[in-house]
Coordinates of C-alpha atoms and ligand atoms in Angstrom, one line a residue:
Chain A
M3 CA 60.3 118.8 135.7
T4 CA 58.1 117.9 132.9
A5 CA 59.7 116.1 130.0
W6 CA 60.5 118.3 127.0
L7 CA 62.9 116.0 125.2
S8 CA 61.9 112.3 125.4
I9 CA 64.2 109.6 124.3
D10 CA 62.1 106.5 124.1
A11 CA 63.5 103.0 124.0
L12 CA 66.2 104.1 121.6
S13 CA 68.7 101.6 120.1
K14 CA 71.4 101.8 117.5
S15 CA 73.4 98.9 116.1
F16 CA 76.3 99.0 113.6
G17 CA 76.2 95.6 112.0
Q18 CA 76.7 93.1 114.8
S19 CA 77.8 95.5 117.5
I20 CA 75.2 97.4 119.5
A21 CA 76.3 101.0 120.3
V22 CA 73.1 102.1 122.1
R23 CA 70.6 99.7 123.6
D24 CA 67.2 100.5 124.7
V25 CA 67.9 103.9 126.2
S26 CA 65.0 106.0 127.6
L27 CA 65.5 109.5 129.1
E28 CA 63.2 112.4 129.9
I29 CA 64.9 115.7 129.8
G30 CA 63.4 119.0 130.9
R31 CA 63.5 122.3 129.1
G32 CA 66.6 124.4 130.1
E33 CA 68.3 121.5 131.8
F34 CA 72.0 120.9 131.6
V35 CA 72.3 117.1 131.2
T36 CA 75.6 115.3 130.9
F37 CA 76.2 111.9 129.3
L38 CA 79.1 110.4 131.3
G39 CA 80.8 107.1 130.6
P40 CA 83.9 105.4 129.4
S41 CA 85.0 105.7 125.8
G42 CA 82.9 103.4 123.6
S43 CA 79.9 103.4 125.8
G44 CA 77.6 104.9 123.2
K45 CA 77.4 108.6 124.4
S46 CA 78.3 110.1 121.1
T47 CA 76.1 107.8 119.1
L48 CA 73.1 108.9 121.2
L49 CA 74.0 112.5 120.7
Y50 CA 74.4 112.0 117.0
M51 CA 71.0 110.4 116.8
I52 CA 69.5 113.4 118.6
A53 CA 71.3 115.7 116.1
G54 CA 70.1 113.6 113.2
L55 CA 73.5 112.6 112.0
E56 CA 72.8 108.9 112.8
T57 CA 69.5 107.1 112.3
P58 CA 68.2 105.0 115.2
S59 CA 67.7 101.3 114.6
T60 CA 64.6 101.3 116.9
G61 CA 62.9 103.7 119.3
D62 CA 61.9 107.3 119.0
I63 CA 63.0 110.8 120.0
R64 CA 60.4 113.4 120.7
L65 CA 60.7 117.1 121.3
A66 CA 57.7 118.8 122.9
G67 CA 55.6 115.8 121.9
D68 CA 56.6 115.5 118.3
S69 CA 58.9 113.0 116.8
L70 CA 62.2 114.4 115.7
L71 CA 63.1 111.4 113.5
P72 CA 61.3 112.6 110.3
V73 CA 63.0 116.0 110.5
A74 CA 66.2 116.5 108.5
P75 CA 69.3 117.4 110.6
N76 CA 69.6 120.9 109.1
L77 CA 66.0 121.6 110.0
R78 CA 66.1 120.3 113.6
N79 CA 67.2 123.7 115.0
I80 CA 69.9 122.1 117.1
G81 CA 73.3 123.6 117.8
M82 CA 76.3 121.3 118.2
V83 CA 80.0 121.6 119.2
F84 CA 82.2 118.8 118.3
Q85 CA 85.4 117.5 120.0
R86 CA 87.4 118.2 116.9
Y87 CA 87.7 121.7 115.6
T88 CA 85.0 122.2 113.0
L89 CA 85.2 125.8 112.1
I90 CA 85.1 126.4 108.3
P91 CA 88.8 127.0 107.5
H92 CA 88.5 129.5 104.7
L93 CA 86.0 131.8 106.6
T94 CA 86.9 134.3 109.3
V95 CA 85.6 134.0 112.9
A96 CA 82.8 136.5 112.2
E97 CA 81.8 134.7 108.9
N98 CA 81.8 131.4 110.8
I99 CA 79.5 132.7 113.5
A100 CA 77.3 134.3 110.8
F101 CA 77.2 131.1 108.7
P102 CA 74.1 129.6 110.3
M103 CA 72.3 132.9 110.2
K104 CA 73.2 133.2 106.5
M105 CA 71.9 129.7 105.9
R106 CA 68.6 130.8 107.6
K107 CA 68.5 133.9 105.4
W108 CA 68.3 136.3 108.3
D109 CA 68.3 139.9 107.3
R110 CA 71.6 141.8 107.5
Q111 CA 70.7 144.0 110.4
R112 CA 69.6 141.0 112.5
Q113 CA 72.8 139.1 111.6
K114 CA 75.0 142.0 112.5
R115 CA 73.3 142.5 115.9
R116 CA 73.4 138.9 116.8
L117 CA 77.0 138.5 115.6
E118 CA 78.1 141.3 118.0
E119 CA 76.1 139.7 120.9
M120 CA 77.8 136.3 120.2
L121 CA 81.3 137.8 120.0
A122 CA 80.7 139.5 123.3
L123 CA 79.3 136.3 124.8
V124 CA 82.4 134.3 124.1
R125 CA 84.7 137.4 124.6
L126 CA 86.3 137.3 121.2
E127 CA 85.5 140.7 119.8
E128 CA 89.0 141.6 118.7
F129 CA 89.4 138.2 116.9
A130 CA 86.4 138.7 114.6
D131 CA 88.5 139.0 111.4
R132 CA 90.9 136.2 112.1
R133 CA 91.0 132.8 110.3
P134 CA 90.4 129.7 112.5
N135 CA 94.0 128.6 112.0
A136 CA 95.2 131.8 113.7
L137 CA 93.4 130.9 116.9
S138 CA 94.3 128.6 119.8
G139 CA 92.3 125.4 120.4
G140 CA 90.4 127.1 123.3
Q141 CA 89.5 130.1 121.2
Q142 CA 88.4 127.9 118.3
Q143 CA 86.0 126.0 120.6
R144 CA 84.6 129.3 121.9
V145 CA 83.9 130.4 118.3
A146 CA 82.3 127.0 117.7
L147 CA 80.1 127.6 120.8
A148 CA 79.2 131.0 119.5
R149 CA 78.3 129.6 116.1
A150 CA 76.2 126.9 117.7
L151 CA 74.3 129.4 119.8
A152 CA 74.0 132.1 117.2
Y153 CA 70.7 131.1 115.7
E154 CA 69.1 130.6 119.2
P155 CA 68.7 126.8 118.8
E156 CA 66.3 125.0 121.1
M157 CA 69.0 122.7 122.2
L158 CA 72.8 122.7 122.3
L159 CA 74.7 119.4 122.0
M160 CA 78.4 119.2 122.9
D161 CA 80.5 116.1 122.3
E162 CA 83.6 116.3 124.5
P163 CA 84.3 119.9 123.4
L164 CA 87.1 120.4 125.9
A165 CA 88.8 117.0 125.7
A166 CA 91.7 118.3 123.6
L167 CA 92.4 121.2 125.8
D168 CA 94.8 121.4 128.7
Q169 CA 93.6 121.5 132.3
S170 CA 93.6 125.2 133.2
L171 CA 92.0 126.2 129.9
K172 CA 89.4 123.4 130.5
L173 CA 88.5 125.0 133.9
D174 CA 88.1 128.4 132.3
L175 CA 85.9 127.1 129.6
Q176 CA 83.8 125.0 131.9
R177 CA 83.0 128.1 133.9
E178 CA 82.2 129.9 130.7
I179 CA 79.8 127.2 129.5
R180 CA 78.0 127.3 132.9
R181 CA 77.7 131.0 132.6
I182 CA 76.4 130.8 129.1
H183 CA 73.9 128.1 130.2
D184 CA 72.7 130.4 133.0
S185 CA 72.4 133.5 130.8
T186 CA 70.8 131.9 127.8
G187 CA 68.6 129.3 129.4
A188 CA 69.5 126.8 126.6
T189 CA 68.9 123.1 127.1
I190 CA 72.3 121.6 127.0
L191 CA 73.3 117.9 126.4
Y192 CA 76.9 117.5 127.1
V193 CA 79.1 114.4 126.5
T194 CA 82.2 113.7 128.5
H195 CA 84.2 110.8 130.0
D196 CA 85.6 113.2 132.7
Q197 CA 83.5 112.7 135.9
E198 CA 84.8 115.9 137.5
E199 CA 83.7 117.9 134.5
A200 CA 80.3 116.2 134.6
M201 CA 79.9 117.0 138.3
R202 CA 81.0 120.6 137.8
L203 CA 78.6 121.3 134.9
S204 CA 75.5 119.3 135.2
D205 CA 72.0 119.5 136.6
R206 CA 71.7 115.8 136.0
I207 CA 74.1 113.1 134.8
A208 CA 73.3 110.0 132.8
V209 CA 76.0 107.4 133.4
F210 CA 76.6 105.2 130.3
H211 CA 77.9 101.7 130.3
N212 CA 78.0 99.4 127.3
G213 CA 75.4 101.3 125.5
T214 CA 72.9 101.5 128.3
V215 CA 72.2 104.2 130.9
E216 CA 73.0 102.8 134.3
Q217 CA 71.7 105.8 136.3
F218 CA 70.2 109.2 135.5
A219 CA 70.2 111.5 138.5
T220 CA 71.7 114.6 140.0
P221 CA 75.4 114.7 140.6
G222 CA 74.8 114.4 144.4
E223 CA 72.7 111.3 144.0
I224 CA 75.1 109.8 141.5
Y225 CA 77.9 110.2 144.0
Q226 CA 76.1 109.4 147.3
K227 CA 73.5 106.9 146.1
P228 CA 74.9 105.2 143.0
G229 CA 72.5 102.8 141.4
S230 CA 75.1 100.1 140.6
A231 CA 78.6 99.0 141.3
F232 CA 79.7 100.4 137.9
V233 CA 78.4 103.9 138.7
A234 CA 80.0 103.7 142.2
G235 CA 83.3 102.8 140.6
F236 CA 83.2 105.2 137.7
V237 CA 82.3 108.3 139.7
G238 CA 84.8 108.9 142.5
H239 CA 86.7 106.2 144.3
S240 CA 84.5 103.5 145.9
N241 CA 85.3 101.1 148.7
L242 CA 82.8 98.3 148.5
L243 CA 82.5 95.9 151.4
P244 CA 80.3 92.8 151.4
A245 CA 77.6 93.5 154.0
E246 CA 74.6 91.8 155.6
M247 CA 71.6 93.8 156.7
F248 CA 69.7 92.7 159.7
D249 CA 66.0 93.2 160.2
E250 CA 64.6 96.6 160.7
A251 CA 64.3 96.2 164.5
H252 CA 68.1 96.0 164.7
P253 CA 69.2 98.3 161.9
A254 CA 72.8 97.5 161.4
V255 CA 75.1 96.3 158.7
A256 CA 77.5 93.5 159.4
L257 CA 80.7 94.0 157.5
A258 CA 83.2 91.3 156.7
G259 CA 85.7 91.3 159.5
G260 CA 83.1 91.4 162.2
D261 CA 82.5 95.1 162.4
S262 CA 79.1 96.5 162.2
T263 CA 77.5 99.9 161.7
G264 CA 74.1 101.3 162.4
T265 CA 72.0 101.8 159.3
P266 CA 68.4 102.7 159.9
G267 CA 65.7 102.1 157.3
L268 CA 67.3 99.2 155.5
Q269 CA 65.6 96.2 154.0
P270 CA 67.0 93.0 155.4
G271 CA 69.3 91.1 153.0
K272 CA 72.8 90.9 151.7
G273 CA 74.5 93.5 149.6
A274 CA 77.5 95.7 149.2
A275 CA 78.2 98.7 151.4
L276 CA 79.7 101.7 149.7
F277 CA 82.1 103.9 151.6
R278 CA 83.7 106.9 150.0
P279 CA 87.4 107.7 150.9
E280 CA 86.2 110.7 152.9
D281 CA 83.8 108.7 155.0
F282 CA 86.3 107.8 157.7
T283 CA 88.5 109.3 160.3
V284 CA 91.7 107.3 160.8
L285 CA 92.8 106.8 164.5
R286 CA 95.8 105.0 165.7
S287 CA 94.6 101.9 167.7
D288 CA 97.2 102.4 170.4
T289 CA 96.2 106.0 171.2
G290 CA 93.4 104.5 173.2
T291 CA 90.6 106.5 171.7
A292 CA 88.2 104.5 173.8
A293 CA 85.6 107.1 173.2
L294 CA 84.5 104.9 170.4
T295 CA 81.8 102.5 171.4
A296 CA 80.0 100.0 169.3
A297 CA 76.9 101.9 170.0
Q298 CA 78.2 104.8 167.9
T299 CA 78.3 104.6 164.2
G300 CA 81.0 102.0 164.4
T301 CA 84.6 101.4 163.4
I302 CA 86.6 99.1 161.3
T303 CA 90.2 98.1 162.1
G304 CA 93.1 97.4 159.8
T305 CA 96.7 98.0 159.0
I306 CA 98.1 100.9 156.9
T307 CA 99.9 99.6 153.8
D308 CA 100.6 102.8 152.0
I309 CA 100.5 106.6 152.5
V310 CA 100.5 109.1 149.6
F311 CA 100.8 112.8 150.0
L312 CA 98.7 114.7 147.4
G313 CA 98.7 118.3 148.8
P314 CA 95.3 119.1 150.1
V315 CA 94.7 115.5 151.1
V316 CA 96.6 112.4 152.1
E317 CA 95.6 109.0 150.7
I318 CA 95.9 106.1 153.1
L319 CA 95.5 102.6 152.0
V320 CA 94.3 100.3 154.8
R321 CA 94.1 96.5 154.7
L322 CA 91.4 95.0 156.8
A323 CA 91.5 91.6 158.6
S324 CA 89.4 90.1 155.8
G325 CA 92.0 91.1 153.2
A326 CA 89.8 93.9 151.7
R327 CA 91.5 97.2 151.0
I328 CA 90.1 100.6 151.9
L329 CA 91.3 103.9 150.5
V330 CA 90.8 106.8 152.9
R331 CA 91.4 110.5 152.3
Q332 CA 92.4 112.7 155.2
A333 CA 93.6 116.2 155.8
P334 CA 97.4 116.1 156.0
D335 CA 97.6 117.5 159.6
L336 CA 95.5 114.6 160.9
T337 CA 97.9 112.0 159.6
A338 CA 101.3 113.4 160.6
D339 CA 102.0 110.6 163.0
L340 CA 100.8 107.7 160.8
R341 CA 103.2 105.3 159.2
P342 CA 102.8 102.2 157.0
G343 CA 102.4 99.2 159.2
D344 CA 100.5 101.0 162.0
Q345 CA 97.3 99.4 163.3
V346 CA 94.4 101.8 162.9
S347 CA 90.8 102.1 163.6
L348 CA 88.6 103.7 160.8
R349 CA 85.8 105.5 162.4
I350 CA 82.8 105.6 160.1
L351 CA 81.5 109.1 159.8
R352 CA 78.6 108.5 157.5
Q353 CA 76.1 105.7 157.0
P354 CA 77.3 103.6 154.1
W355 CA 75.1 103.5 151.0
I356 CA 73.9 99.9 150.4
L357 CA 74.0 99.2 146.7
P358 CA 70.8 97.7 145.4
Chain B
M19 CA 120.5 106.8 108.8
L20 CA 123.2 104.3 107.9
L21 CA 123.1 105.3 104.2
D22 CA 123.1 109.0 104.9
F23 CA 124.2 110.8 101.7
R24 CA 126.7 113.0 103.6
H25 CA 128.5 109.9 105.0
L26 CA 129.1 108.1 101.7
G27 CA 132.5 109.7 101.0
A28 CA 133.8 109.3 97.5
L29 CA 130.8 107.1 96.6
R30 CA 128.6 110.1 96.6
W31 CA 130.3 111.6 93.5
V32 CA 129.5 108.3 91.7
L33 CA 125.9 108.7 92.8
V34 CA 125.8 112.3 91.6
A35 CA 127.3 111.3 88.3
I36 CA 124.7 108.5 87.8
G37 CA 122.0 111.0 88.7
L38 CA 123.1 113.5 86.2
L39 CA 123.4 110.9 83.5
V40 CA 119.9 109.6 84.1
A41 CA 118.5 113.2 84.1
G42 CA 120.5 114.0 80.9
F43 CA 119.2 110.8 79.2
L44 CA 115.6 111.8 80.1
L45 CA 116.0 115.4 79.2
L46 CA 118.1 115.1 76.1
P47 CA 115.3 114.3 73.6
V48 CA 113.4 117.3 75.0
V49 CA 116.3 119.7 74.7
F50 CA 117.0 118.3 71.2
I51 CA 113.5 118.8 69.9
V52 CA 113.2 122.4 71.4
L53 CA 116.6 123.3 69.8
L54 CA 115.5 121.9 66.4
S55 CA 112.3 123.9 66.4
F56 CA 114.5 127.0 66.4
G57 CA 117.0 125.6 63.9
S58 CA 117.3 127.0 60.4
S59 CA 117.8 123.6 58.7
R60 CA 114.9 122.2 56.7
W61 CA 116.3 118.7 57.2
L62 CA 116.5 118.8 61.0
I63 CA 120.3 118.8 61.0
F64 CA 121.9 118.8 64.5
P65 CA 123.5 121.0 65.7
P66 CA 121.5 123.6 63.7
P67 CA 123.6 125.7 61.3
G68 CA 121.6 128.8 62.3
W69 CA 118.6 130.0 64.3
T70 CA 115.2 131.1 63.0
L71 CA 111.5 131.6 64.0
K72 CA 110.1 130.8 60.6
W73 CA 108.9 127.3 61.6
Y74 CA 106.8 129.0 64.3
E75 CA 105.4 131.3 61.6
A76 CA 104.6 128.4 59.5
F77 CA 102.9 126.6 62.4
F78 CA 100.6 129.4 63.2
A79 CA 99.9 130.2 59.5
D80 CA 98.8 126.6 58.8
P81 CA 95.0 126.4 59.6
G82 CA 95.4 122.6 60.0
W83 CA 97.9 122.9 62.9
F84 CA 95.9 125.7 64.5
A85 CA 92.7 123.7 64.3
A86 CA 94.4 120.8 65.9
L87 CA 95.7 123.0 68.7
G88 CA 92.2 124.3 69.3
A89 CA 90.7 120.9 69.2
S90 CA 93.2 119.6 71.8
L91 CA 92.5 122.5 74.1
R92 CA 88.7 122.2 73.9
V93 CA 88.7 118.4 74.2
G94 CA 91.1 118.5 77.1
L95 CA 89.1 121.1 79.0
A96 CA 85.7 119.3 78.4
A97 CA 87.2 115.9 79.3
A98 CA 88.8 117.3 82.4
V99 CA 85.5 118.8 83.6
I100 CA 83.6 115.6 83.0
A101 CA 86.3 113.4 84.6
V102 CA 86.4 115.6 87.7
V103 CA 82.6 115.9 88.1
F104 CA 82.1 112.1 87.8
G105 CA 85.3 111.5 89.8
L106 CA 84.0 113.8 92.6
G107 CA 80.7 112.0 92.7
A108 CA 82.4 108.6 92.9
A109 CA 84.9 109.8 95.5
L110 CA 82.1 111.2 97.7
A111 CA 80.2 107.9 97.5
M112 CA 83.3 105.8 98.4
S113 CA 85.0 108.0 101.0
R114 CA 82.1 108.0 103.4
G115 CA 82.3 104.2 103.8
R116 CA 78.6 103.7 103.8
L117 CA 78.3 102.4 100.3
R118 CA 78.2 98.6 100.0
G119 CA 80.6 97.4 97.4
A120 CA 82.7 100.6 97.5
W121 CA 85.8 98.5 97.1
W122 CA 84.5 96.9 93.9
L123 CA 83.5 100.3 92.5
H124 CA 86.9 101.6 93.3
M125 CA 88.5 98.7 91.4
L126 CA 86.1 99.2 88.5
L127 CA 87.0 102.9 88.2
L128 CA 90.7 102.2 88.3
M129 CA 90.4 99.6 85.4
P130 CA 91.1 102.0 82.5
M131 CA 94.5 102.7 84.2
V132 CA 95.6 99.1 84.3
L133 CA 94.0 97.9 81.0
P134 CA 96.4 98.0 78.0
V135 CA 95.6 101.2 76.1
V136 CA 95.2 99.5 72.8
V137 CA 92.7 97.1 74.2
L138 CA 90.7 100.0 75.6
A139 CA 91.1 101.9 72.4
V140 CA 89.7 99.0 70.3
G141 CA 86.8 98.7 72.7
I142 CA 86.0 102.3 72.7
Y143 CA 86.4 102.5 68.9
S144 CA 83.9 99.7 68.2
L145 CA 81.5 101.2 70.7
A146 CA 81.8 104.6 69.2
L147 CA 81.2 103.2 65.7
R148 CA 77.9 101.9 66.9
A149 CA 77.0 105.1 68.6
G150 CA 78.2 107.2 65.6
L151 CA 80.6 109.1 67.8
N152 CA 83.7 108.6 65.8
D153 CA 85.3 111.8 64.5
T154 CA 83.0 113.9 66.8
F155 CA 83.8 116.2 69.7
I156 CA 81.7 114.2 72.1
G157 CA 83.4 111.0 71.1
F158 CA 86.8 112.5 71.9
V159 CA 85.7 114.0 75.1
L160 CA 84.0 110.9 76.5
S161 CA 86.8 108.6 75.6
H162 CA 89.4 110.9 77.1
A163 CA 87.3 111.3 80.2
I164 CA 87.3 107.5 80.6
V165 CA 91.0 107.4 80.6
A166 CA 91.3 110.3 82.9
L167 CA 88.7 109.1 85.4
P168 CA 91.0 106.7 87.4
F169 CA 93.4 109.6 88.1
T170 CA 90.8 112.0 89.2
V171 CA 89.2 109.4 91.4
I172 CA 92.6 108.7 93.1
I173 CA 93.3 112.4 93.6
L174 CA 89.8 113.2 94.9
V175 CA 89.5 110.2 97.2
N176 CA 92.8 111.2 98.8
G177 CA 91.6 114.7 99.1
L178 CA 88.4 113.7 100.8
N179 CA 90.1 111.2 103.1
S180 CA 92.2 114.0 104.5
F181 CA 89.1 116.1 105.0
D182 CA 87.4 115.8 108.4
P183 CA 83.7 115.0 107.7
S184 CA 82.7 116.5 111.0
L185 CA 83.3 119.9 109.3
E186 CA 80.5 119.0 106.8
D187 CA 78.3 117.7 109.6
A188 CA 78.8 120.9 111.6
A189 CA 77.7 122.9 108.6
V190 CA 74.6 120.7 108.2
L191 CA 73.7 121.3 111.9
C192 CA 74.2 125.1 111.2
G193 CA 71.2 124.7 108.9
A194 CA 72.8 123.9 105.5
S195 CA 71.4 121.1 103.5
R196 CA 73.8 118.3 102.7
W197 CA 74.6 119.7 99.2
R198 CA 74.9 123.3 100.4
A199 CA 77.3 122.1 103.1
R200 CA 79.4 120.4 100.4
L201 CA 79.3 123.5 98.3
H202 CA 80.2 125.8 101.2
V203 CA 82.6 123.7 103.2
T204 CA 83.7 120.4 101.6
F205 CA 84.5 121.5 98.1
P206 CA 86.4 124.7 99.1
S207 CA 88.3 122.6 101.6
I208 CA 89.5 120.2 99.0
R209 CA 89.9 122.8 96.3
L210 CA 93.6 122.0 95.8
S211 CA 92.7 118.4 95.1
I212 CA 90.0 119.5 92.7
I213 CA 92.3 121.8 90.8
T214 CA 95.1 119.2 90.7
A215 CA 92.6 116.6 89.4
V216 CA 91.5 119.1 86.6
I217 CA 95.1 119.7 85.6
F218 CA 96.0 116.0 85.5
A219 CA 92.9 115.0 83.6
F220 CA 93.6 117.8 81.1
L221 CA 97.2 116.6 80.7
I222 CA 96.1 113.0 80.1
S223 CA 93.8 114.1 77.4
W224 CA 96.4 116.6 76.1
D225 CA 98.9 113.9 75.2
E226 CA 96.5 111.0 74.6
I227 CA 97.4 109.5 71.2
V228 CA 96.3 105.8 70.9
I229 CA 92.6 106.3 71.4
S230 CA 92.7 109.6 69.6
I231 CA 94.1 107.9 66.5
F232 CA 91.1 105.6 66.4
M233 CA 88.7 108.4 67.1
A234 CA 90.1 110.9 64.7
G235 CA 88.8 111.6 61.2
P236 CA 88.7 114.4 58.6
N237 CA 86.5 116.6 60.9
L238 CA 88.5 116.5 64.1
Q239 CA 92.0 115.6 65.2
T240 CA 93.9 116.6 68.2
L241 CA 97.4 117.9 68.2
P242 CA 99.2 114.6 68.9
V243 CA 97.2 112.9 66.1
K244 CA 98.1 115.7 63.7
L245 CA 101.7 115.3 64.8
W246 CA 101.6 111.6 64.2
T247 CA 99.9 111.9 60.7
T248 CA 102.2 114.7 59.6
L249 CA 105.2 112.8 60.8
R250 CA 104.3 109.9 58.5
Q251 CA 104.1 112.1 55.4
D252 CA 107.0 114.4 55.8
L253 CA 109.7 115.3 58.3
T254 CA 109.4 119.1 58.7
P255 CA 110.7 121.3 61.5
V256 CA 107.1 122.4 62.1
I257 CA 106.8 119.1 63.8
A258 CA 109.5 120.2 66.2
V259 CA 107.4 123.4 66.8
A260 CA 104.3 121.4 67.5
S261 CA 106.1 119.1 69.8
T262 CA 107.6 122.1 71.6
M263 CA 104.1 123.6 72.0
V264 CA 102.8 120.3 73.5
L265 CA 105.7 120.2 75.8
A266 CA 105.6 123.8 77.0
F267 CA 101.9 123.5 77.8
S268 CA 102.4 120.3 79.8
L269 CA 105.4 121.8 81.7
I270 CA 103.4 124.9 82.7
L271 CA 100.5 122.8 84.0
L272 CA 102.8 120.4 85.8
L273 CA 104.5 123.4 87.4
I274 CA 101.2 124.8 88.6
A275 CA 100.1 121.4 90.0
A276 CA 103.5 121.1 91.8
I277 CA 103.2 124.5 93.3
L278 CA 99.6 123.8 94.4
T279 CA 100.5 120.5 96.0
R280 CA 103.4 122.1 97.9
R281 CA 101.2 124.9 99.1
G282 CA 98.5 122.4 100.2
R283 CA 100.9 120.8 102.7
Ligands
ADP3 N1 80.0 104.6 112.5 C1 80.2 103.5 113.3 N2 80.4 102.3 112.7 C2 80.6 101.2 113.5 N3 80.7 101.2 114.8 C3 80.5 102.4 115.4 C4 80.3 103.6 114.7 N4 80.2 104.7 115.6 C5 80.4 104.1 116.8 N5 80.5 102.8 116.7 C6 80.7 101.9 117.9 O1 79.7 102.1 118.8 C7 80.2 102.1 120.1 C8 79.9 103.4 120.8 O2 80.6 104.4 120.2 P1 80.5 105.9 120.7 O3 79.0 106.3 120.7 O4 81.4 106.7 119.8 O5 81.1 105.9 122.2 P2 81.5 107.1 123.1 O6 81.1 108.4 122.5 O7 80.8 106.8 124.4 O8 83.0 106.9 123.3 C9 81.7 101.8 120.0 O9 81.9 100.5 120.2 C10 82.0 102.2 118.6 O10 83.1 101.4 118.1
MG4 MG1 82.5 109.9 121.8

């Protein structure tokens, strides 16, 4: 995808503290990109700089080749939905959605047509004449979304728009946002600290940490091939084991505890092997599943220290001989006969990802 | 709570009595002056021997009193508008936290409130003499606006602090310039604070006497000044009428302010 929005070596400091440091991203037209990271990692600050509400300390933002920085925020043609409810309290839902069109002096007919489209898009036709304080939080955010999209902006920015809503409403609105992205083709930049939300919505995710972007990739790559220990730990649960890679003629990873697992195509060296909780099958050592041979993908042995039933999965905590702990997720019916204290073999189902 | 009113037993009647006494003490002069304005005695005898409206007729028939009433209204309105416009500008600058030295500016603006009024009055008087503003409408308005400014700043800063600036930012991203966003979103959202500030600024000008005495001259005097000068010459019940007018107006405005603040919550 060719770059449409280029963020080029952008930094922002507030006095002594640096909120965003040297971030560069290339975003394609129509992409749904999420900024994911813990609170305070600089996601909102970057979004505000793109919107023009904050001025970068250094660096540049370009849209279709032209710098956005000299353009005033009200002329950038960007829509934004904030975490807090920002509807104008003394205007009705319809007047709020029409506000940006009024500011742009659209003619009445066009305003009216677009207003109806927008009310239909967020399914709030019968609430058109209500004031914002007569709406629920979820409805207010849907109006805010309609207002931000009403004037057909080139880009839609969303700063944790669903953070204040409860779980089931969140899922509904996530689906709605996806649908709106598909039907309008808008480029969306979405900020969240919720990894599941990021996975659900995004074409690509930029993972933020201390003001820098640790990795910018598709949800699949972020999960399966994280670029750093931070990304591995922030997105999903990670089991990291120290590992040593042998030369390419003998592709295998030696894990602490003496086990090894075949891993073709690796550069020799030391590193950390990442296993996700679903990368194992747990087998009782005493059931004599001798079908396992070292020639296969390998096993790790350990002792169960805890078992937690979560409904669709059971989480099993296993302590290895080396003292390392591994969290495994299994279907409940596979674990009925397991108890804490049991000796188990963890059969490795997938090649581990070796963190660079 | 330990000192819950309902659990105080007999002591609570003592508290009620003290409360009533204090209220009575504060209200008595007010009741007194209102009753006297309707009393028939030329010599302000209390209790009045009979009731009459003739002092009210005298008040409205006297062009001097009427002019003073008009002057007070006009000065109060103009001073309130100026104090609120400047107060709003200052409050906007300070509440966004981007201004260096905002704290010092705040302190400076609150100065007229803590400075002894006489000191301020002498200062304003000598300055006005140089500028030739004594005994002029502008002189009155500016000096009253100075005294009212701290109050409008406090009210408006509070109003802006309880207003979420993201609302204004959202309006800007909708395509409104910063000032249009303020006009369409910020000011309507803090309109209760603005109205309250106007009322308080007006009231401060309305019963301002110290600076006004320095400012006044043959051309222009406000109602409190006229009251003061008349009082020194002759004690007529018309003074009670004028006092009642000042009082009634203040009460009405205070009531409006109180209703607005309650509705704002
Ligand atoms: N206006 C500001 N003044 C000072 N520091 C700020 C300001 N805005 C953000 N910061 C700081 O910048 C860092 C990044 O903040 P932010 O971008 O809001 O993080 P996020 O959105 O990822 O939670 C934080 O440490 C925050 O305290
Ligand atoms: Mg944030």
